[in-house]
Amino acid sequence: MTVHVFYRDAIHFTPDDPARWDTPTVRAHDDGRVIERTLRLDPPAGRVRILARVTTHPIPKDEQSVHDKWDRAGNVQLVPRDGPPIEIVKFVTAYGGETEHVIDVSQLAPLLRGECKFRGFVDTWVSPAWRMDFSLTFEPVAEESRPDWMEEWADEDPGPPSWVIPLVYEPEFTHEKELAGGLSASVEVPEGTTRVLVQYLVSGHCTDGRDADEFVSKENVLFVDGSEVHRFRPWRADCREFRDVNPYCRRWFDGSWSADFSRSGWCPGDAVRPVVVDVTDTMTPGPHEFRCSVTNIRPKDDSGYGYWRVSAYLVGWSGREDPPGP
């Protein structure tokens, strides 16, 4: 079963006419940079694997160029009834190239049913810019099958999750916001919960394309109730592998290409995968405080500043063997 949420829907920056490319089912916000659709999902009964597929198509300007040649941060969000948006797929476009990402998002099964509101976003500043496709495929799986997203951490398959709780969504986490206390959320872990994971999605950027926080590694730290539970440096050193999908990236005097440079957790033309942290021992049933912090974010100066795009949510299991009904 495949549900097509967006298909060739336009994303652009047109402050004077953001609704220029609206359709009967898809509406634009944020001057055209965000598209939104609400629809009902009725997944098949039983356990399913959920594959999210997002494609960004650059809009041609003429036979040799496109309107938006830059790498742009983007995502597809699920907007829950309560709490901040959840990033279903987080990505950065290529330098003017078409890209497609297929991500296993089976952990979001408790929310991907019934009436759902979706948003597609590309951080563009030109018009026209991009067209977006987004679909969800629900595939029945055998009970013993382990979803792709569990491979790195799970010793055994715990079964489908029982609940998902959004924590934070911040598209511009700056030095000033860090000084003000970082990003935090109060959360109530349901009674009967036996396992809890944090799914943390993050990428570092800068407004002037130089140095921190895009090209300088910075520590990200996660806390539960004031105690550190995870510390790491988001970093991608494999961006050279995506040169083929970056047709408009710049070549520098030393022979290097812009798309090749290592970056803080992302590469032009690729998706950003979540960092999964098991917090079962610290997030027992009851109230808790989650906080995330980025060390030494570059403050504002005459040239620009560093910032981070951060989101996080909890996934929990209560020992229930069967997923909830539609």
Short mmCIF file of C-alpha atoms in Angstrom, two decimals:
data_model
loop_
_atom_site.label_atom_id
_atom_site.label_comp_id
_atom_site.label_asym_id
_atom_site.label_seq_id
_atom_site.Cartn_x
_atom_site.Cartn_y
_atom_site.Cartn_z
CA MET A 1 0.00 0.00 0.00
CA THR A 2 1.49 3.34 -1.08
CA VAL A 3 0.06 6.75 -0.19
CA HIS A 4 1.22 9.70 -2.30
CA VAL A 5 1.19 12.77 -0.05
CA PHE A 6 2.94 15.24 -2.37
CA TYR A 7 3.52 14.90 -6.11
CA ARG A 8 5.43 17.53 -8.08
CA ASP A 9 4.24 20.17 -5.62
CA ALA A 10 6.08 23.48 -5.96
CA ILE A 11 8.28 24.95 -3.23
CA HIS A 12 9.38 28.53 -3.81
CA PHE A 13 10.04 31.91 -2.20
CA THR A 14 7.37 34.39 -3.27
CA PRO A 15 6.42 36.74 -0.41
CA ASP A 16 3.94 38.66 -2.58
CA ASP A 17 2.13 35.55 -3.83
CA PRO A 18 2.89 32.46 -1.70
CA ALA A 19 -0.24 30.66 -2.92
CA ARG A 20 0.77 30.92 -6.59
CA TRP A 21 1.17 27.16 -7.04
CA ASP A 22 -1.36 25.93 -4.48
CA THR A 23 -3.59 23.00 -5.44
CA PRO A 24 -6.99 21.89 -4.10
CA THR A 25 -5.20 19.63 -1.58
CA VAL A 26 -1.81 21.29 -0.97
CA ARG A 27 -1.35 24.75 0.55
CA ALA A 28 1.83 26.83 0.83
CA HIS A 29 3.09 28.68 3.92
CA ASP A 30 6.22 30.65 4.86
CA ASP A 31 6.21 32.63 1.60
CA GLY A 32 5.93 29.40 -0.39
CA ARG A 33 8.84 27.54 1.24
CA VAL A 34 6.54 25.15 3.14
CA ILE A 35 3.80 23.03 1.60
CA GLU A 36 1.12 21.37 3.71
CA ARG A 37 -1.47 18.66 3.29
CA THR A 38 -3.82 16.86 5.66
CA LEU A 39 -5.15 13.41 4.78
CA ARG A 40 -6.28 10.20 6.42
CA LEU A 41 -4.03 7.14 6.60
CA ASP A 42 -5.56 3.68 6.93
CA PRO A 43 -2.59 1.28 7.00
CA PRO A 44 -3.15 -2.46 6.66
CA ALA A 45 -3.79 -4.47 9.81
CA GLY A 46 -0.89 -6.22 11.47
CA ARG A 47 2.76 -5.36 11.60
CA VAL A 48 4.12 -3.23 8.76
CA ARG A 49 7.36 -1.74 7.55
CA ILE A 50 6.90 1.91 6.57
CA LEU A 51 9.15 3.35 3.87
CA ALA A 52 9.21 7.11 3.32
CA ARG A 53 10.29 8.24 -0.14
CA VAL A 54 11.05 11.89 -0.88
CA THR A 55 12.30 13.31 -4.18
CA THR A 56 13.34 16.91 -4.84
CA HIS A 57 13.27 18.07 -8.46
CA PRO A 58 15.05 21.31 -9.44
CA ILE A 59 12.94 23.47 -11.75
CA PRO A 60 14.74 24.15 -15.07
CA LYS A 61 15.48 27.75 -16.02
CA ASP A 62 16.57 26.92 -19.56
CA GLU A 63 18.27 24.04 -21.36
CA GLN A 64 21.51 24.47 -19.39
CA SER A 65 20.57 25.66 -15.91
CA VAL A 66 18.05 25.53 -13.07
CA HIS A 67 16.54 28.28 -10.95
CA ASP A 68 18.02 27.16 -7.61
CA LYS A 69 21.61 25.93 -7.95
CA TRP A 70 22.35 25.86 -4.22
CA ASP A 71 22.31 23.16 -1.57
CA ARG A 72 19.28 23.78 0.64
CA ALA A 73 18.23 22.28 3.95
CA GLY A 74 14.89 20.51 3.78
CA ASN A 75 12.60 18.01 5.43
CA VAL A 76 9.22 16.36 5.49
CA GLN A 77 7.45 16.84 8.81
CA LEU A 78 4.59 15.14 10.58
CA VAL A 79 2.65 17.71 12.60
CA PRO A 80 1.13 15.98 15.65
CA ARG A 81 -1.91 17.21 17.55
CA ASP A 82 0.30 18.04 20.53
CA GLY A 83 3.93 19.08 20.58
CA PRO A 84 6.42 20.22 17.94
CA PRO A 85 6.72 18.76 14.42
CA ILE A 86 8.52 15.45 13.88
CA GLU A 87 11.02 15.19 11.03
CA ILE A 88 10.03 12.11 9.04
CA VAL A 89 12.87 12.69 6.56
CA LYS A 90 15.61 15.30 7.00
CA PHE A 91 17.84 16.10 4.02
CA VAL A 92 19.88 18.69 2.18
CA THR A 93 19.27 19.17 -1.53
CA ALA A 94 22.08 18.80 -4.02
CA TYR A 95 23.62 21.80 -5.77
CA GLY A 96 20.87 22.02 -8.38
CA GLY A 97 20.54 18.26 -8.81
CA GLU A 98 17.62 15.88 -8.40
CA THR A 99 17.80 13.53 -5.41
CA GLU A 100 15.67 10.75 -3.96
CA HIS A 101 15.81 9.32 -0.44
CA VAL A 102 14.09 6.17 0.84
CA ILE A 103 14.09 5.87 4.63
CA ASP A 104 12.62 3.21 6.92
CA VAL A 105 10.37 5.11 9.35
CA SER A 106 8.58 2.14 10.92
CA GLN A 107 9.24 3.62 14.36
CA LEU A 108 6.60 6.27 13.58
CA ALA A 109 3.83 3.69 13.08
CA PRO A 110 1.84 4.80 16.17
CA LEU A 111 1.40 8.26 14.59
CA LEU A 112 1.07 7.34 10.91
CA ARG A 113 -2.59 6.39 11.08
CA GLY A 114 -5.85 8.30 11.08
CA GLU A 115 -5.87 11.98 10.16
CA CYS A 116 -2.29 13.22 9.62
CA LYS A 117 -0.90 16.63 8.71
CA PHE A 118 2.30 16.69 6.63
CA ARG A 119 4.60 19.55 5.70
CA GLY A 120 7.34 19.64 3.09
CA PHE A 121 10.07 22.27 3.43
CA VAL A 122 13.07 23.49 1.42
CA ASP A 123 15.05 26.49 2.65
CA THR A 124 15.06 28.24 -0.71
CA TRP A 125 15.20 31.97 -1.42
CA VAL A 126 14.37 31.96 -5.15
CA SER A 127 11.25 31.44 -7.22
CA PRO A 128 10.50 29.08 -8.78
CA ALA A 129 12.82 26.63 -7.05
CA TRP A 130 11.93 22.97 -6.46
CA ARG A 131 9.16 20.41 -6.81
CA MET A 132 8.70 17.73 -4.17
CA ASP A 133 7.35 14.18 -4.22
CA PHE A 134 6.65 12.39 -0.95
CA SER A 135 5.03 9.00 -0.39
CA LEU A 136 4.64 6.41 2.36
CA THR A 137 4.66 2.69 1.57
CA PHE A 138 3.23 0.24 4.11
CA GLU A 139 4.62 -3.28 3.65
CA PRO A 140 3.41 -6.24 5.76
CA VAL A 141 6.35 -8.00 7.39
CA ALA A 142 6.91 -11.27 9.21
CA GLU A 143 6.97 -11.00 12.99
CA GLU A 144 10.60 -12.11 13.13
CA SER A 145 11.77 -9.42 10.67
CA ARG A 146 13.83 -6.60 12.16
CA PRO A 147 13.28 -3.11 10.69
CA ASP A 148 16.31 -1.45 9.12
CA TRP A 149 16.43 1.32 11.69
CA MET A 150 17.02 -1.18 14.52
CA GLU A 151 20.13 -2.79 13.06
CA GLU A 152 22.72 -0.57 14.74
CA TRP A 153 21.57 -0.89 18.32
CA ALA A 154 19.01 -3.67 18.97
CA ASP A 155 20.18 -7.03 20.30
CA GLU A 156 16.71 -8.40 19.65
CA ASP A 157 13.55 -7.24 17.94
CA PRO A 158 11.29 -5.62 20.59
CA GLY A 159 8.30 -5.60 18.23
CA PRO A 160 6.42 -2.54 17.01
CA PRO A 161 6.62 0.57 19.23
CA SER A 162 3.66 1.52 21.40
CA TRP A 163 3.97 5.30 21.34
CA VAL A 164 5.89 8.28 19.95
CA ILE A 165 6.27 11.62 21.77
CA PRO A 166 7.75 14.71 20.05
CA LEU A 167 10.36 16.59 22.07
CA VAL A 168 11.92 19.53 20.21
CA TYR A 169 12.03 21.08 16.75
CA GLU A 170 14.34 24.06 16.22
CA PRO A 171 15.41 25.16 12.71
CA GLU A 172 17.85 27.80 13.98
CA PHE A 173 19.53 26.92 17.27
CA THR A 174 22.05 29.72 17.85
CA HIS A 175 24.70 30.76 20.37
CA GLU A 176 22.19 33.09 22.01
CA LYS A 177 19.62 30.31 22.41
CA GLU A 178 22.29 28.03 23.87
CA LEU A 179 23.17 30.70 26.45
CA ALA A 180 19.48 30.93 27.32
CA GLY A 181 19.49 27.29 28.42
CA GLY A 182 19.50 25.17 25.29
CA LEU A 183 16.56 23.19 23.95
CA SER A 184 14.39 21.39 26.48
CA ALA A 185 11.08 19.60 26.83
CA SER A 186 9.07 18.16 29.69
CA VAL A 187 7.73 14.69 28.99
CA GLU A 188 5.63 12.06 30.76
CA VAL A 189 6.71 8.48 30.03
CA PRO A 190 3.60 6.24 30.11
CA GLU A 191 3.17 3.60 32.79
CA GLY A 192 4.15 0.10 31.71
CA THR A 193 6.91 1.32 29.38
CA THR A 194 9.76 -1.17 29.06
CA ARG A 195 12.05 0.54 26.53
CA VAL A 196 12.60 4.17 25.47
CA LEU A 197 14.74 5.56 22.64
CA VAL A 198 15.59 9.12 21.66
CA GLN A 199 15.69 9.76 17.92
CA TYR A 200 17.86 12.88 17.46
CA LEU A 201 18.29 14.60 14.08
CA VAL A 202 20.84 17.38 13.77
CA SER A 203 22.94 19.30 11.25
CA GLY A 204 25.33 22.25 11.68
CA HIS A 205 25.30 25.31 9.39
CA CYS A 206 26.53 28.89 9.01
CA THR A 207 24.99 31.94 7.38
CA ASP A 208 28.07 32.98 5.38
CA GLY A 209 29.27 29.57 4.15
CA ARG A 210 32.52 29.76 6.13
CA ASP A 211 33.89 27.69 8.98
CA ALA A 212 31.73 27.17 12.08
CA ASP A 213 29.35 25.62 12.50
CA GLU A 214 29.15 23.98 9.08
CA PHE A 215 32.79 22.99 8.56
CA VAL A 216 33.95 22.82 12.20
CA SER A 217 33.01 19.87 14.41
CA LYS A 218 31.07 20.71 17.58
CA GLU A 219 29.93 18.49 20.44
CA ASN A 220 26.23 17.77 20.84
CA VAL A 221 25.16 16.71 24.33
CA LEU A 222 21.87 15.12 25.42
CA PHE A 223 20.60 15.29 29.01
CA VAL A 224 17.80 13.62 30.92
CA ASP A 225 16.84 15.25 34.23
CA GLY A 226 20.11 17.19 34.21
CA SER A 227 22.35 14.14 33.72
CA GLU A 228 24.31 13.62 30.52
CA VAL A 229 23.20 10.55 28.57
CA HIS A 230 25.02 10.99 25.26
CA ARG A 231 27.77 13.15 23.76
CA PHE A 232 28.97 13.08 20.15
CA ARG A 233 30.18 15.18 17.22
CA PRO A 234 27.96 15.02 14.12
CA TRP A 235 30.30 14.76 11.14
CA ARG A 236 30.19 13.51 7.54
CA ALA A 237 33.50 12.80 5.81
CA ASP A 238 31.99 10.93 2.84
CA CYS A 239 30.52 13.86 0.89
CA ARG A 240 32.78 13.13 -2.11
CA GLU A 241 30.50 10.16 -2.84
CA PHE A 242 27.67 12.54 -3.79
CA ARG A 243 29.52 14.68 -6.33
CA ASP A 244 27.60 13.09 -9.21
CA VAL A 245 24.27 14.49 -7.96
CA ASN A 246 25.71 18.00 -7.49
CA PRO A 247 25.99 19.38 -11.04
CA TYR A 248 26.33 23.05 -10.03
CA CYS A 249 28.78 22.83 -7.14
CA ARG A 250 31.77 25.16 -7.36
CA ARG A 251 35.34 24.07 -8.11
CA TRP A 252 37.99 25.99 -6.17
CA PHE A 253 41.50 27.10 -7.14
CA ASP A 254 43.07 24.06 -5.47
CA GLY A 255 40.94 21.63 -7.49
CA SER A 256 38.49 20.82 -4.69
CA TRP A 257 34.72 20.86 -5.14
CA SER A 258 32.25 22.48 -2.75
CA ALA A 259 30.13 19.34 -2.52
CA ASP A 260 33.14 17.26 -1.40
CA PHE A 261 33.89 19.12 1.84
CA SER A 262 33.22 17.32 5.14
CA ARG A 263 30.44 18.89 7.17
CA SER A 264 28.68 18.86 10.54
CA GLY A 265 26.38 15.89 10.11
CA TRP A 266 25.30 16.30 6.47
CA CYS A 267 26.31 16.19 2.81
CA PRO A 268 24.76 18.05 -0.14
CA GLY A 269 22.39 15.63 -1.84
CA ASP A 270 21.93 13.16 1.01
CA ALA A 271 19.54 12.50 3.87
CA VAL A 272 20.42 13.05 7.53
CA ARG A 273 19.82 9.91 9.57
CA PRO A 274 18.76 10.09 13.23
CA VAL A 275 21.14 9.31 16.04
CA VAL A 276 19.40 6.68 18.20
CA VAL A 277 20.10 6.72 21.95
CA ASP A 278 18.69 4.16 24.38
CA VAL A 279 17.47 6.04 27.48
CA THR A 280 15.46 3.21 29.05
CA ASP A 281 17.41 3.32 32.31
CA THR A 282 16.96 7.07 32.80
CA MET A 283 13.49 7.66 31.32
CA THR A 284 11.46 5.36 33.54
CA PRO A 285 7.67 5.78 33.70
CA GLY A 286 6.78 9.22 35.03
CA PRO A 287 7.79 12.86 34.42
CA HIS A 288 11.19 13.78 32.99
CA GLU A 289 13.05 16.73 31.50
CA PHE A 290 14.92 16.32 28.21
CA ARG A 291 17.53 18.84 27.11
CA CYS A 292 20.01 19.06 24.23
CA SER A 293 22.99 21.36 23.91
CA VAL A 294 25.61 22.25 21.29
CA THR A 295 28.95 23.47 22.59
CA ASN A 296 30.69 26.62 21.38
CA ILE A 297 28.27 27.70 18.65
CA ARG A 298 29.81 30.52 16.63
CA PRO A 299 28.20 33.80 17.82
CA LYS A 300 27.01 36.58 15.53
CA ASP A 301 29.64 38.91 14.08
CA ASP A 302 29.87 41.22 11.08
CA SER A 303 30.21 38.24 8.70
CA GLY A 304 27.49 35.94 10.01
CA TYR A 305 26.94 33.24 12.61
CA GLY A 306 26.66 29.51 13.15
CA TYR A 307 23.44 27.66 13.85
CA TRP A 308 22.04 24.15 14.11
CA ARG A 309 18.88 22.51 12.83
CA VAL A 310 17.75 20.20 15.63
CA SER A 311 14.80 17.92 16.26
CA ALA A 312 14.15 15.00 18.59
CA TYR A 313 11.38 12.64 19.61
CA LEU A 314 10.90 9.62 21.88
CA VAL A 315 9.89 6.13 20.79
CA GLY A 316 8.61 3.76 23.47
CA TRP A 317 7.54 0.15 23.97
CA SER A 318 5.12 -1.06 26.62
CA GLY A 319 5.42 -4.79 26.03
CA ARG A 320 2.29 -4.91 23.87
CA GLU A 321 2.72 -7.54 21.17
CA ASP A 322 0.34 -6.14 18.56
CA PRO A 323 0.31 -2.64 17.06
CA PRO A 324 -2.75 -0.47 17.72
CA GLY A 325 -5.63 -0.67 15.27
CA PRO A 326 -6.35 2.08 12.78
#
